[in-house]
Amino acid sequence: MKKEKLEQTVSGGCYCGAIRFRSAKAPFTVSYCHCVDCRRATGAPVAVFAAFKDEDLTFSPNEGKQVTVNTGASRSFCPDCGSPLASRFDYLPGQTYVAIGIFDHPEAFAPKLHSYDSQRIDWLHIDDDLERLATTSRDKLNESSE
Ligand SMILES: [Zn+2]
Ligand SMILES: [Zn+2]
């Protein structure tokens, strides 16, 4: 019984450990994003984001520093080490996206689709049968949040 409950808690934190997050619920979906913005924000050749409802997610002691470069997209980072923490997009209302690389157990949440495959780096080959959307997967993501 106890073990089951532990496994249901999702948690993670930034590189330096100053900021932690947790959720009592598993992400409602997980997606690769090959877009240039997510690449820059994460420093990785492709980002993988897990999607939560805003109210399910808690950052402690806070969410770090919010940065908006492009209108409609807000991202927060640890002010000490720079790890990406939360990303929110106006076209995905009520949802918060967290990079899978800061999860304590990323192995538990495999991606379900590829977003912005048209911007994928040519040398990056991911061999899977997941659906690949050339650009935004907003409809799919909004759908799976319901
Ligand atoms: Zn940090
Ligand atoms: Zn992206």
XYZ file of C-alpha atoms and ligand atoms in Angstrom:
148
model
C 0.000 0.000 0.000
C 2.667 2.458 1.061
C 4.883 1.657 -1.900
C 2.061 2.264 -4.328
C 1.531 5.717 -2.923
C 5.210 6.589 -3.222
C 5.276 5.624 -6.872
C 2.386 7.911 -7.611
C 4.256 10.978 -6.445
C 6.138 12.678 -9.230
C 9.114 14.767 -8.194
C 12.248 16.403 -9.443
C 14.514 19.384 -9.108
C 17.018 21.705 -10.712
C 20.725 21.045 -11.187
C 21.848 22.767 -7.960
C 18.957 21.417 -5.901
C 17.662 24.820 -4.729
C 14.257 24.314 -6.347
C 12.157 21.151 -6.220
C 8.816 20.263 -7.721
C 6.208 17.642 -6.968
C 2.849 16.455 -8.166
C 0.471 13.919 -6.695
C -0.664 13.083 -10.220
C 1.284 11.688 -13.146
C 1.632 13.973 -16.179
C -1.367 13.705 -18.515
C 0.926 13.467 -21.503
C 4.580 13.656 -22.508
C 5.893 15.002 -25.814
C 9.130 15.591 -27.616
C 9.440 19.138 -28.892
C 11.929 19.742 -31.682
C 11.288 23.477 -31.975
C 14.164 25.952 -31.861
C 12.765 27.708 -28.790
C 12.569 24.581 -26.654
C 16.055 23.628 -27.785
C 17.491 26.919 -26.611
C 15.514 26.891 -23.385
C 16.753 23.424 -22.441
C 20.176 23.294 -24.106
C 19.352 19.851 -25.470
C 19.075 18.773 -29.143
C 15.435 17.973 -28.455
C 13.278 18.821 -25.471
C 10.925 16.365 -23.826
C 8.171 17.958 -21.797
C 5.698 16.405 -19.387
C 2.330 18.139 -19.144
C 0.528 18.825 -15.885
C -2.563 20.730 -14.917
C -1.457 23.935 -13.183
C -3.144 23.006 -9.938
C -1.442 19.607 -9.654
C 2.072 21.013 -9.627
C 3.957 22.587 -6.716
C 7.373 24.215 -6.870
C 9.271 24.875 -3.657
C 10.363 27.246 -2.385
C 9.207 28.990 -5.570
C 9.208 28.710 -9.335
C 12.433 30.636 -9.931
C 12.862 33.399 -12.480
C 10.239 33.889 -15.180
C 11.429 34.790 -18.642
C 9.307 35.710 -21.650
C 11.138 36.056 -24.947
C 8.251 35.417 -27.320
C 4.795 36.707 -26.533
C 2.540 33.930 -25.305
C 5.308 31.713 -23.915
C 6.513 32.021 -20.333
C 9.385 29.931 -19.030
C 10.966 29.843 -15.614
C 14.494 28.893 -14.635
C 16.429 28.364 -11.418
C 18.088 31.732 -10.699
C 21.161 29.968 -9.293
C 21.930 27.199 -11.787
C 19.733 28.009 -14.806
C 17.860 24.696 -15.073
C 14.536 25.040 -16.890
C 11.602 24.586 -14.503
C 8.134 25.463 -15.821
C 6.936 26.412 -19.296
C 3.492 27.805 -20.028
C 1.924 28.740 -23.324
C -1.144 30.903 -23.889
C -2.488 28.396 -26.414
C -2.307 25.593 -23.814
C -4.429 27.120 -21.038
C -4.292 25.690 -17.524
C -1.261 23.557 -18.323
C 2.336 23.615 -17.126
C 5.132 21.839 -18.979
C 8.190 20.483 -17.172
C 11.326 19.235 -18.923
C 11.716 15.508 -18.321
C 15.446 15.937 -17.671
C 14.788 17.469 -14.234
C 12.571 14.566 -13.104
C 13.870 12.209 -10.428
C 12.463 9.293 -12.437
C 12.195 10.246 -16.106
C 12.162 6.557 -17.032
C 8.582 6.332 -15.771
C 7.190 8.718 -18.391
C 7.890 7.866 -22.018
C 6.989 10.438 -24.688
C 3.798 9.853 -26.667
C 4.384 12.079 -29.693
C 6.780 14.379 -31.527
C 5.949 18.076 -31.881
C 7.566 20.379 -34.458
C 9.248 17.530 -36.279
C 9.859 19.966 -39.163
C 12.442 21.726 -36.983
C 14.200 18.535 -35.874
C 18.008 18.607 -36.198
C 18.917 16.533 -39.253
C 21.384 14.280 -37.463
C 18.953 13.431 -34.712
C 17.238 10.122 -35.391
C 14.819 8.722 -32.888
C 13.628 5.315 -33.921
C 10.049 4.954 -32.736
C 6.527 4.646 -34.075
C 5.158 7.720 -32.348
C 3.047 10.199 -34.203
C 5.048 13.102 -35.668
C 3.451 16.490 -36.116
C 5.262 18.868 -38.439
C 4.443 21.870 -36.277
C 2.439 22.465 -33.129
C 0.565 19.673 -31.394
C -1.663 22.096 -29.509
C -4.897 20.344 -30.438
C -3.614 16.988 -29.279
C -2.203 18.423 -26.068
C -5.364 20.350 -25.223
C -7.396 17.245 -26.010
C -5.375 15.033 -23.687
C -5.673 17.526 -20.838
C -9.440 17.087 -20.715
Zn 19.217 25.363 -9.342
Zn 8.943 23.613 -28.527
